[in-house]
């Protein structure tokens, strides 16, 4: 899949989490790690990453308690390309 704005949105999301929790926080490092793997999965259609997608969804739910814009309902408005990637992977990995 080609999505030219995906990397920009990932960087923006990471920046918000970094500002809120710090670059050395577990939350930031987990989000960065999971998004990196899932972005590669999305771009190159790798298989077998369902558990990572589930972990990312759990992490986003947890982070949304502190950062409201990461709430499931707001994610598609604030990060439409990331939301598209997650929906695609959810369907593709099911």
PDB file of N, CA and C in Angstrom:
ATOM      1  N   UNK A   1       0.841  -1.180   0.000  1.00  0.00           N
ATOM      2  CA  UNK A   1       0.000   0.000   0.000  1.00  0.00           C
ATOM      3  C   UNK A   1       0.885   1.242   0.000  1.00  0.00           C
ATOM      4  N   UNK A   2       0.463   2.217  -0.765  1.00  0.00           N
ATOM      5  CA  UNK A   2       1.152   3.508  -0.778  1.00  0.00           C
ATOM      6  C   UNK A   2       0.272   4.522  -0.074  1.00  0.00           C
ATOM      7  N   UNK A   3       0.838   5.232   0.849  1.00  0.00           N
ATOM      8  CA  UNK A   3       0.113   6.255   1.577  1.00  0.00           C
ATOM      9  C   UNK A   3       1.129   7.324   1.946  1.00  0.00           C
ATOM     10  N   UNK A   4       1.185   8.381   1.151  1.00  0.00           N
ATOM     11  CA  UNK A   4       2.253   9.368   1.283  1.00  0.00           C
ATOM     12  C   UNK A   4       2.204  10.162   2.589  1.00  0.00           C
ATOM     13  N   UNK A   5       1.075  10.217   3.239  1.00  0.00           N
ATOM     14  CA  UNK A   5       0.971  11.012   4.465  1.00  0.00           C
ATOM     15  C   UNK A   5       1.071  10.177   5.741  1.00  0.00           C
ATOM     16  N   UNK A   6       1.200   8.888   5.595  1.00  0.00           N
ATOM     17  CA  UNK A   6       1.241   8.010   6.758  1.00  0.00           C
ATOM     18  C   UNK A   6       2.425   8.336   7.668  1.00  0.00           C
ATOM     19  N   UNK A   7       3.606   8.473   7.123  1.00  0.00           N
ATOM     20  CA  UNK A   7       4.805   8.745   7.922  1.00  0.00           C
ATOM     21  C   UNK A   7       4.656  10.067   8.680  1.00  0.00           C
ATOM     22  N   UNK A   8       4.087  11.087   8.041  1.00  0.00           N
ATOM     23  CA  UNK A   8       3.880  12.379   8.706  1.00  0.00           C
ATOM     24  C   UNK A   8       2.958  12.232   9.914  1.00  0.00           C
ATOM     25  N   UNK A   9       1.891  11.472   9.745  1.00  0.00           N
ATOM     26  CA  UNK A   9       0.956  11.278  10.852  1.00  0.00           C
ATOM     27  C   UNK A   9       1.580  10.464  11.975  1.00  0.00           C
ATOM     28  N   UNK A  10       2.346   9.466  11.617  1.00  0.00           N
ATOM     29  CA  UNK A  10       3.033   8.674  12.646  1.00  0.00           C
ATOM     30  C   UNK A  10       3.971   9.575  13.439  1.00  0.00           C
ATOM     31  N   UNK A  11       4.715  10.410  12.747  1.00  0.00           N
ATOM     32  CA  UNK A  11       5.624  11.333  13.431  1.00  0.00           C
ATOM     33  C   UNK A  11       4.866  12.303  14.332  1.00  0.00           C
ATOM     34  N   UNK A  12       3.716  12.787  13.867  1.00  0.00           N
ATOM     35  CA  UNK A  12       2.909  13.706  14.667  1.00  0.00           C
ATOM     36  C   UNK A  12       2.386  13.008  15.927  1.00  0.00           C
ATOM     37  N   UNK A  13       1.915  11.769  15.765  1.00  0.00           N
ATOM     38  CA  UNK A  13       1.413  11.018  16.916  1.00  0.00           C
ATOM     39  C   UNK A  13       2.544  10.764  17.915  1.00  0.00           C
ATOM     40  N   UNK A  14       3.697  10.361  17.413  1.00  0.00           N
ATOM     41  CA  UNK A  14       4.843  10.122  18.291  1.00  0.00           C
ATOM     42  C   UNK A  14       5.257  11.402  19.017  1.00  0.00           C
ATOM     43  N   UNK A  15       5.195  12.522  18.334  1.00  0.00           N
ATOM     44  CA  UNK A  15       5.556  13.800  18.933  1.00  0.00           C
ATOM     45  C   UNK A  15       4.643  14.147  20.109  1.00  0.00           C
ATOM     46  N   UNK A  16       3.348  13.913  19.950  1.00  0.00           N
ATOM     47  CA  UNK A  16       2.388  14.197  21.032  1.00  0.00           C
ATOM     48  C   UNK A  16       2.664  13.295  22.235  1.00  0.00           C
ATOM     49  N   UNK A  17       2.905  12.017  21.973  1.00  0.00           N
ATOM     50  CA  UNK A  17       3.171  11.082  23.069  1.00  0.00           C
ATOM     51  C   UNK A  17       4.509  11.420  23.723  1.00  0.00           C
ATOM     52  N   UNK A  18       5.494  11.818  22.929  1.00  0.00           N
ATOM     53  CA  UNK A  18       6.797  12.212  23.476  1.00  0.00           C
ATOM     54  C   UNK A  18       6.651  13.438  24.377  1.00  0.00           C
ATOM     55  N   UNK A  19       5.863  14.422  23.941  1.00  0.00           N
ATOM     56  CA  UNK A  19       5.648  15.625  24.753  1.00  0.00           C
ATOM     57  C   UNK A  19       4.923  15.299  26.054  1.00  0.00           C
ATOM     58  N   UNK A  20       4.007  14.347  25.990  1.00  0.00           N
ATOM     59  CA  UNK A  20       3.201  14.005  27.162  1.00  0.00           C
ATOM     60  C   UNK A  20       3.945  13.104  28.139  1.00  0.00           C
ATOM     61  N   UNK A  21       4.628  12.088  27.628  1.00  0.00           N
ATOM     62  CA  UNK A  21       5.254  11.087  28.496  1.00  0.00           C
ATOM     63  C   UNK A  21       6.782  11.149  28.514  1.00  0.00           C
ATOM     64  N   UNK A  22       7.395  11.764  27.513  1.00  0.00           N
ATOM     65  CA  UNK A  22       8.846  11.805  27.414  1.00  0.00           C
ATOM     66  C   UNK A  22       9.370  10.756  26.452  1.00  0.00           C
ATOM     67  N   UNK A  23      10.506  11.068  25.812  1.00  0.00           N
ATOM     68  CA  UNK A  23      11.069  10.177  24.796  1.00  0.00           C
ATOM     69  C   UNK A  23      11.551   8.855  25.381  1.00  0.00           C
ATOM     70  N   UNK A  24      11.954   8.853  26.628  1.00  0.00           N
ATOM     71  CA  UNK A  24      12.463   7.629  27.249  1.00  0.00           C
ATOM     72  C   UNK A  24      11.379   6.825  27.957  1.00  0.00           C
ATOM     73  N   UNK A  25      10.134   7.264  27.828  1.00  0.00           N
ATOM     74  CA  UNK A  25       9.043   6.558  28.506  1.00  0.00           C
ATOM     75  C   UNK A  25       8.726   5.243  27.805  1.00  0.00           C
ATOM     76  N   UNK A  26       8.187   4.323  28.572  1.00  0.00           N
ATOM     77  CA  UNK A  26       7.765   3.040  28.023  1.00  0.00           C
ATOM     78  C   UNK A  26       6.653   3.238  26.995  1.00  0.00           C
ATOM     79  N   UNK A  27       5.733   4.171  27.269  1.00  0.00           N
ATOM     80  CA  UNK A  27       4.624   4.431  26.349  1.00  0.00           C
ATOM     81  C   UNK A  27       5.132   4.874  24.983  1.00  0.00           C
ATOM     82  N   UNK A  28       6.080   5.806  24.982  1.00  0.00           N
ATOM     83  CA  UNK A  28       6.632   6.305  23.720  1.00  0.00           C
ATOM     84  C   UNK A  28       7.376   5.195  22.979  1.00  0.00           C
ATOM     85  N   UNK A  29       8.222   4.490  23.689  1.00  0.00           N
ATOM     86  CA  UNK A  29       9.017   3.435  23.041  1.00  0.00           C
ATOM     87  C   UNK A  29       8.127   2.323  22.487  1.00  0.00           C
ATOM     88  N   UNK A  30       7.086   1.932  23.235  1.00  0.00           N
ATOM     89  CA  UNK A  30       6.165   0.900  22.751  1.00  0.00           C
ATOM     90  C   UNK A  30       5.421   1.366  21.511  1.00  0.00           C
ATOM     91  N   UNK A  31       4.928   2.595  21.544  1.00  0.00           N
ATOM     92  CA  UNK A  31       4.196   3.129  20.400  1.00  0.00           C
ATOM     93  C   UNK A  31       5.101   3.216  19.175  1.00  0.00           C
ATOM     94  N   UNK A  32       6.309   3.719  19.355  1.00  0.00           N
ATOM     95  CA  UNK A  32       7.262   3.836  18.249  1.00  0.00           C
ATOM     96  C   UNK A  32       7.571   2.460  17.654  1.00  0.00           C
ATOM     97  N   UNK A  33       7.819   1.492  18.504  1.00  0.00           N
ATOM     98  CA  UNK A  33       8.146   0.132  18.075  1.00  0.00           C
ATOM     99  C   UNK A  33       6.991  -0.496  17.296  1.00  0.00           C
ATOM    100  N   UNK A  34       5.798  -0.445  17.882  1.00  0.00           N
ATOM    101  CA  UNK A  34       4.644  -1.077  17.242  1.00  0.00           C
ATOM    102  C   UNK A  34       4.279  -0.397  15.928  1.00  0.00           C
ATOM    103  N   UNK A  35       4.310   0.927  15.906  1.00  0.00           N
ATOM    104  CA  UNK A  35       3.983   1.629  14.663  1.00  0.00           C
ATOM    105  C   UNK A  35       5.014   1.340  13.578  1.00  0.00           C
ATOM    106  N   UNK A  36       6.278   1.233  13.954  1.00  0.00           N
ATOM    107  CA  UNK A  36       7.321   0.933  12.974  1.00  0.00           C
ATOM    108  C   UNK A  36       7.086  -0.428  12.329  1.00  0.00           C
ATOM    109  N   UNK A  37       6.816  -1.418  13.138  1.00  0.00           N
ATOM    110  CA  UNK A  37       6.575  -2.764  12.604  1.00  0.00           C
ATOM    111  C   UNK A  37       5.307  -2.800  11.766  1.00  0.00           C
ATOM    112  N   UNK A  38       4.239  -2.183  12.280  1.00  0.00           N
ATOM    113  CA  UNK A  38       2.973  -2.223  11.547  1.00  0.00           C
ATOM    114  C   UNK A  38       3.018  -1.398  10.268  1.00  0.00           C
ATOM    115  N   UNK A  39       3.784  -0.323  10.273  1.00  0.00           N
ATOM    116  CA  UNK A  39       3.937   0.445   9.034  1.00  0.00           C
ATOM    117  C   UNK A  39       4.627  -0.415   7.978  1.00  0.00           C
ATOM    118  N   UNK A  40       5.661  -1.140   8.382  1.00  0.00           N
ATOM    119  CA  UNK A  40       6.335  -2.045   7.441  1.00  0.00           C
ATOM    120  C   UNK A  40       5.400  -3.145   6.972  1.00  0.00           C
ATOM    121  N   UNK A  41       4.618  -3.690   7.896  1.00  0.00           N
ATOM    122  CA  UNK A  41       3.640  -4.717   7.537  1.00  0.00           C
ATOM    123  C   UNK A  41       2.663  -4.172   6.506  1.00  0.00           C
ATOM    124  N   UNK A  42       2.194  -2.975   6.741  1.00  0.00           N
ATOM    125  CA  UNK A  42       1.228  -2.322   5.857  1.00  0.00           C
ATOM    126  C   UNK A  42       1.834  -2.048   4.477  1.00  0.00           C
ATOM    127  N   UNK A  43       3.043  -1.501   4.462  1.00  0.00           N
ATOM    128  CA  UNK A  43       3.666  -1.124   3.188  1.00  0.00           C
ATOM    129  C   UNK A  43       4.066  -2.336   2.344  1.00  0.00           C
ATOM    130  N   UNK A  44       4.527  -3.384   2.976  1.00  0.00           N
ATOM    131  CA  UNK A  44       5.080  -4.504   2.225  1.00  0.00           C
ATOM    132  C   UNK A  44       4.243  -5.773   2.316  1.00  0.00           C
ATOM    133  N   UNK A  45       3.077  -5.679   2.950  1.00  0.00           N
ATOM    134  CA  UNK A  45       2.143  -6.806   3.059  1.00  0.00           C
ATOM    135  C   UNK A  45       2.762  -8.053   3.685  1.00  0.00           C
ATOM    136  N   UNK A  46       3.559  -7.863   4.745  1.00  0.00           N
ATOM    137  CA  UNK A  46       4.053  -9.003   5.506  1.00  0.00           C
ATOM    138  C   UNK A  46       2.873  -9.662   6.198  1.00  0.00           C
ATOM    139  N   UNK A  47       3.037 -10.863   6.694  1.00  0.00           N
ATOM    140  CA  UNK A  47       1.946 -11.582   7.352  1.00  0.00           C
ATOM    141  C   UNK A  47       2.334 -11.912   8.794  1.00  0.00           C
ATOM    142  N   UNK A  48       1.365 -12.263   9.589  1.00  0.00           N
ATOM    143  CA  UNK A  48       1.613 -12.771  10.928  1.00  0.00           C
ATOM    144  C   UNK A  48       1.790 -11.731  12.007  1.00  0.00           C
ATOM    145  N   UNK A  49       1.300 -10.531  11.821  1.00  0.00           N
ATOM    146  CA  UNK A  49       1.499  -9.472  12.803  1.00  0.00           C
ATOM    147  C   UNK A  49       0.222  -9.129  13.565  1.00  0.00           C
ATOM    148  N   UNK A  50      -0.744 -10.022  13.581  1.00  0.00           N
ATOM    149  CA  UNK A  50      -2.034  -9.762  14.233  1.00  0.00           C
ATOM    150  C   UNK A  50      -1.856  -9.401  15.707  1.00  0.00           C
ATOM    151  N   UNK A  51      -0.959 -10.111  16.398  1.00  0.00           N
ATOM    152  CA  UNK A  51      -0.765  -9.837  17.819  1.00  0.00           C
ATOM    153  C   UNK A  51      -0.223  -8.433  18.051  1.00  0.00           C
ATOM    154  N   UNK A  52       0.629  -7.948  17.148  1.00  0.00           N
ATOM    155  CA  UNK A  52       1.158  -6.593  17.282  1.00  0.00           C
ATOM    156  C   UNK A  52       0.068  -5.552  17.051  1.00  0.00           C
ATOM    157  N   UNK A  53      -0.810  -5.817  16.113  1.00  0.00           N
ATOM    158  CA  UNK A  53      -1.925  -4.911  15.870  1.00  0.00           C
ATOM    159  C   UNK A  53      -2.817  -4.839  17.110  1.00  0.00           C
ATOM    160  N   UNK A  54      -3.082  -5.970  17.711  1.00  0.00           N
ATOM    161  CA  UNK A  54      -3.884  -5.990  18.939  1.00  0.00           C
ATOM    162  C   UNK A  54      -3.187  -5.222  20.061  1.00  0.00           C
ATOM    163  N   UNK A  55      -1.869  -5.390  20.180  1.00  0.00           N
ATOM    164  CA  UNK A  55      -1.106  -4.662  21.198  1.00  0.00           C
ATOM    165  C   UNK A  55      -1.167  -3.156  20.956  1.00  0.00           C
ATOM    166  N   UNK A  56      -1.051  -2.744  19.701  1.00  0.00           N
ATOM    167  CA  UNK A  56      -1.129  -1.319  19.386  1.00  0.00           C
ATOM    168  C   UNK A  56      -2.506  -0.774  19.741  1.00  0.00           C
ATOM    169  N   UNK A  57      -3.554  -1.493  19.404  1.00  0.00           N
ATOM    170  CA  UNK A  57      -4.909  -1.042  19.735  1.00  0.00           C
ATOM    171  C   UNK A  57      -5.086  -0.896  21.245  1.00  0.00           C
ATOM    172  N   UNK A  58      -4.562  -1.837  22.019  1.00  0.00           N
ATOM    173  CA  UNK A  58      -4.635  -1.749  23.482  1.00  0.00           C
ATOM    174  C   UNK A  58      -3.858  -0.531  23.987  1.00  0.00           C
ATOM    175  N   UNK A  59      -2.672  -0.316  23.417  1.00  0.00           N
ATOM    176  CA  UNK A  59      -1.849   0.815  23.828  1.00  0.00           C
ATOM    177  C   UNK A  59      -2.539   2.135  23.503  1.00  0.00           C
ATOM    178  N   UNK A  60      -3.152   2.240  22.329  1.00  0.00           N
ATOM    179  CA  UNK A  60      -3.855   3.472  21.961  1.00  0.00           C
ATOM    180  C   UNK A  60      -5.025   3.740  22.903  1.00  0.00           C
ATOM    181  N   UNK A  61      -5.723   2.704  23.298  1.00  0.00           N
ATOM    182  CA  UNK A  61      -6.827   2.870  24.254  1.00  0.00           C
ATOM    183  C   UNK A  61      -6.283   3.388  25.587  1.00  0.00           C
ATOM    184  N   UNK A  62      -5.178   2.810  26.040  1.00  0.00           N
ATOM    185  CA  UNK A  62      -4.560   3.247  27.297  1.00  0.00           C
ATOM    186  C   UNK A  62      -4.074   4.694  27.192  1.00  0.00           C
ATOM    187  N   UNK A  63      -3.411   5.028  26.084  1.00  0.00           N
ATOM    188  CA  UNK A  63      -2.891   6.380  25.904  1.00  0.00           C
ATOM    189  C   UNK A  63      -4.011   7.406  25.769  1.00  0.00           C
ATOM    190  N   UNK A  64      -5.149   6.990  25.231  1.00  0.00           N
ATOM    191  CA  UNK A  64      -6.255   7.934  25.029  1.00  0.00           C
ATOM    192  C   UNK A  64      -6.831   8.432  26.354  1.00  0.00           C
ATOM    193  N   UNK A  65      -6.559   7.738  27.450  1.00  0.00           N
ATOM    194  CA  UNK A  65      -6.981   8.236  28.762  1.00  0.00           C
ATOM    195  C   UNK A  65      -6.248   9.519  29.121  1.00  0.00           C
ATOM    196  N   UNK A  66      -5.020   9.663  28.632  1.00  0.00           N
ATOM    197  CA  UNK A  66      -4.219  10.853  28.892  1.00  0.00           C
ATOM    198  C   UNK A  66      -4.242  11.818  27.712  1.00  0.00           C
ATOM    199  N   UNK A  67      -4.288  11.280  26.497  1.00  0.00           N
ATOM    200  CA  UNK A  67      -4.275  12.093  25.276  1.00  0.00           C
ATOM    201  C   UNK A  67      -5.594  11.845  24.543  1.00  0.00           C
ATOM    202  N   UNK A  68      -6.596  12.696  24.770  1.00  0.00           N
ATOM    203  CA  UNK A  68      -7.931  12.459  24.210  1.00  0.00           C
ATOM    204  C   UNK A  68      -7.971  12.315  22.690  1.00  0.00           C
ATOM    205  N   UNK A  69      -7.060  12.954  21.978  1.00  0.00           N
ATOM    206  CA  UNK A  69      -7.105  12.866  20.514  1.00  0.00           C
ATOM    207  C   UNK A  69      -6.752  11.476  19.991  1.00  0.00           C
ATOM    208  N   UNK A  70      -6.265  10.599  20.855  1.00  0.00           N
ATOM    209  CA  UNK A  70      -5.971   9.223  20.456  1.00  0.00           C
ATOM    210  C   UNK A  70      -7.152   8.292  20.715  1.00  0.00           C
ATOM    211  N   UNK A  71      -8.249   8.852  21.201  1.00  0.00           N
ATOM    212  CA  UNK A  71      -9.477   8.093  21.416  1.00  0.00           C
ATOM    213  C   UNK A  71      -9.927   7.466  20.109  1.00  0.00           C
ATOM    214  N   UNK A  72     -10.489   6.271  20.178  1.00  0.00           N
ATOM    215  CA  UNK A  72     -10.896   5.522  18.983  1.00  0.00           C
ATOM    216  C   UNK A  72     -11.803   6.355  18.079  1.00  0.00           C
ATOM    217  N   UNK A  73     -12.753   7.075  18.676  1.00  0.00           N
ATOM    218  CA  UNK A  73     -13.681   7.876  17.885  1.00  0.00           C
ATOM    219  C   UNK A  73     -12.987   9.046  17.187  1.00  0.00           C
ATOM    220  N   UNK A  74     -11.963   9.613  17.822  1.00  0.00           N
ATOM    221  CA  UNK A  74     -11.277  10.784  17.270  1.00  0.00           C
ATOM    222  C   UNK A  74     -10.086  10.420  16.391  1.00  0.00           C
ATOM    223  N   UNK A  75      -9.640   9.184  16.474  1.00  0.00           N
ATOM    224  CA  UNK A  75      -8.442   8.767  15.743  1.00  0.00           C
ATOM    225  C   UNK A  75      -8.587   8.982  14.242  1.00  0.00           C
ATOM    226  N   UNK A  76      -9.732   8.635  13.687  1.00  0.00           N
ATOM    227  CA  UNK A  76      -9.910   8.768  12.236  1.00  0.00           C
ATOM    228  C   UNK A  76      -9.939  10.224  11.790  1.00  0.00           C
ATOM    229  N   UNK A  77     -10.352  11.138  12.668  1.00  0.00           N
ATOM    230  CA  UNK A  77     -10.336  12.567  12.322  1.00  0.00           C
ATOM    231  C   UNK A  77      -8.937  13.152  12.464  1.00  0.00           C
ATOM    232  N   UNK A  78      -8.265  12.807  13.548  1.00  0.00           N
ATOM    233  CA  UNK A  78      -6.949  13.375  13.830  1.00  0.00           C
ATOM    234  C   UNK A  78      -5.818  12.698  13.062  1.00  0.00           C
ATOM    235  N   UNK A  79      -5.975  11.425  12.783  1.00  0.00           N
ATOM    236  CA  UNK A  79      -4.942  10.645  12.105  1.00  0.00           C
ATOM    237  C   UNK A  79      -5.593   9.742  11.060  1.00  0.00           C
ATOM    238  N   UNK A  80      -6.154  10.321   9.987  1.00  0.00           N
ATOM    239  CA  UNK A  80      -6.910   9.513   9.023  1.00  0.00           C
ATOM    240  C   UNK A  80      -6.080   8.434   8.329  1.00  0.00           C
ATOM    241  N   UNK A  81      -4.822   8.704   8.049  1.00  0.00           N
ATOM    242  CA  UNK A  81      -3.995   7.714   7.358  1.00  0.00           C
ATOM    243  C   UNK A  81      -3.600   6.565   8.278  1.00  0.00           C
ATOM    244  N   UNK A  82      -3.325   6.875   9.534  1.00  0.00           N
ATOM    245  CA  UNK A  82      -3.039   5.812  10.499  1.00  0.00           C
ATOM    246  C   UNK A  82      -4.295   4.977  10.709  1.00  0.00           C
ATOM    247  N   UNK A  83      -5.429   5.637  10.809  1.00  0.00           N
ATOM    248  CA  UNK A  83      -6.699   4.927  10.964  1.00  0.00           C
ATOM    249  C   UNK A  83      -6.964   4.006   9.778  1.00  0.00           C
ATOM    250  N   UNK A  84      -6.694   4.493   8.567  1.00  0.00           N
ATOM    251  CA  UNK A  84      -6.853   3.675   7.360  1.00  0.00           C
ATOM    252  C   UNK A  84      -5.932   2.465   7.410  1.00  0.00           C
ATOM    253  N   UNK A  85      -4.682   2.686   7.827  1.00  0.00           N
ATOM    254  CA  UNK A  85      -3.724   1.591   7.932  1.00  0.00           C
ATOM    255  C   UNK A  85      -4.219   0.546   8.928  1.00  0.00           C
ATOM    256  N   UNK A  86      -4.696   0.985  10.091  1.00  0.00           N
ATOM    257  CA  UNK A  86      -5.162   0.051  11.116  1.00  0.00           C
ATOM    258  C   UNK A  86      -6.381  -0.734  10.645  1.00  0.00           C
ATOM    259  N   UNK A  87      -7.298  -0.080   9.969  1.00  0.00           N
ATOM    260  CA  UNK A  87      -8.482  -0.774   9.442  1.00  0.00           C
ATOM    261  C   UNK A  87      -8.080  -1.792   8.382  1.00  0.00           C
ATOM    262  N   UNK A  88      -7.174  -1.388   7.492  1.00  0.00           N
ATOM    263  CA  UNK A  88      -6.697  -2.297   6.450  1.00  0.00           C
ATOM    264  C   UNK A  88      -6.035  -3.525   7.079  1.00  0.00           C
ATOM    265  N   UNK A  89      -5.148  -3.292   8.037  1.00  0.00           N
ATOM    266  CA  UNK A  89      -4.451  -4.404   8.680  1.00  0.00           C
ATOM    267  C   UNK A  89      -5.416  -5.290   9.460  1.00  0.00           C
ATOM    268  N   UNK A  90      -6.404  -4.681  10.100  1.00  0.00           N
ATOM    269  CA  UNK A  90      -7.393  -5.460  10.837  1.00  0.00           C
ATOM    270  C   UNK A  90      -8.131  -6.417   9.905  1.00  0.00           C
ATOM    271  N   UNK A  91      -8.523  -5.925   8.741  1.00  0.00           N
ATOM    272  CA  UNK A  91      -9.208  -6.777   7.755  1.00  0.00           C
ATOM    273  C   UNK A  91      -8.248  -7.803   7.159  1.00  0.00           C
ATOM    274  N   UNK A  92      -7.063  -7.342   6.788  1.00  0.00           N
ATOM    275  CA  UNK A  92      -6.098  -8.193   6.100  1.00  0.00           C
ATOM    276  C   UNK A  92      -5.559  -9.299   6.997  1.00  0.00           C
ATOM    277  N   UNK A  93      -5.354  -8.995   8.269  1.00  0.00           N
ATOM    278  CA  UNK A  93      -4.771  -9.974   9.190  1.00  0.00           C
ATOM    279  C   UNK A  93      -5.821 -10.870   9.848  1.00  0.00           C
ATOM    280  N   UNK A  94      -7.085 -10.606   9.592  1.00  0.00           N
ATOM    281  CA  UNK A  94      -8.155 -11.424  10.196  1.00  0.00           C
ATOM    282  C   UNK A  94      -8.321 -12.735   9.466  1.00  0.00           C
TER     283      UNK A  94
END
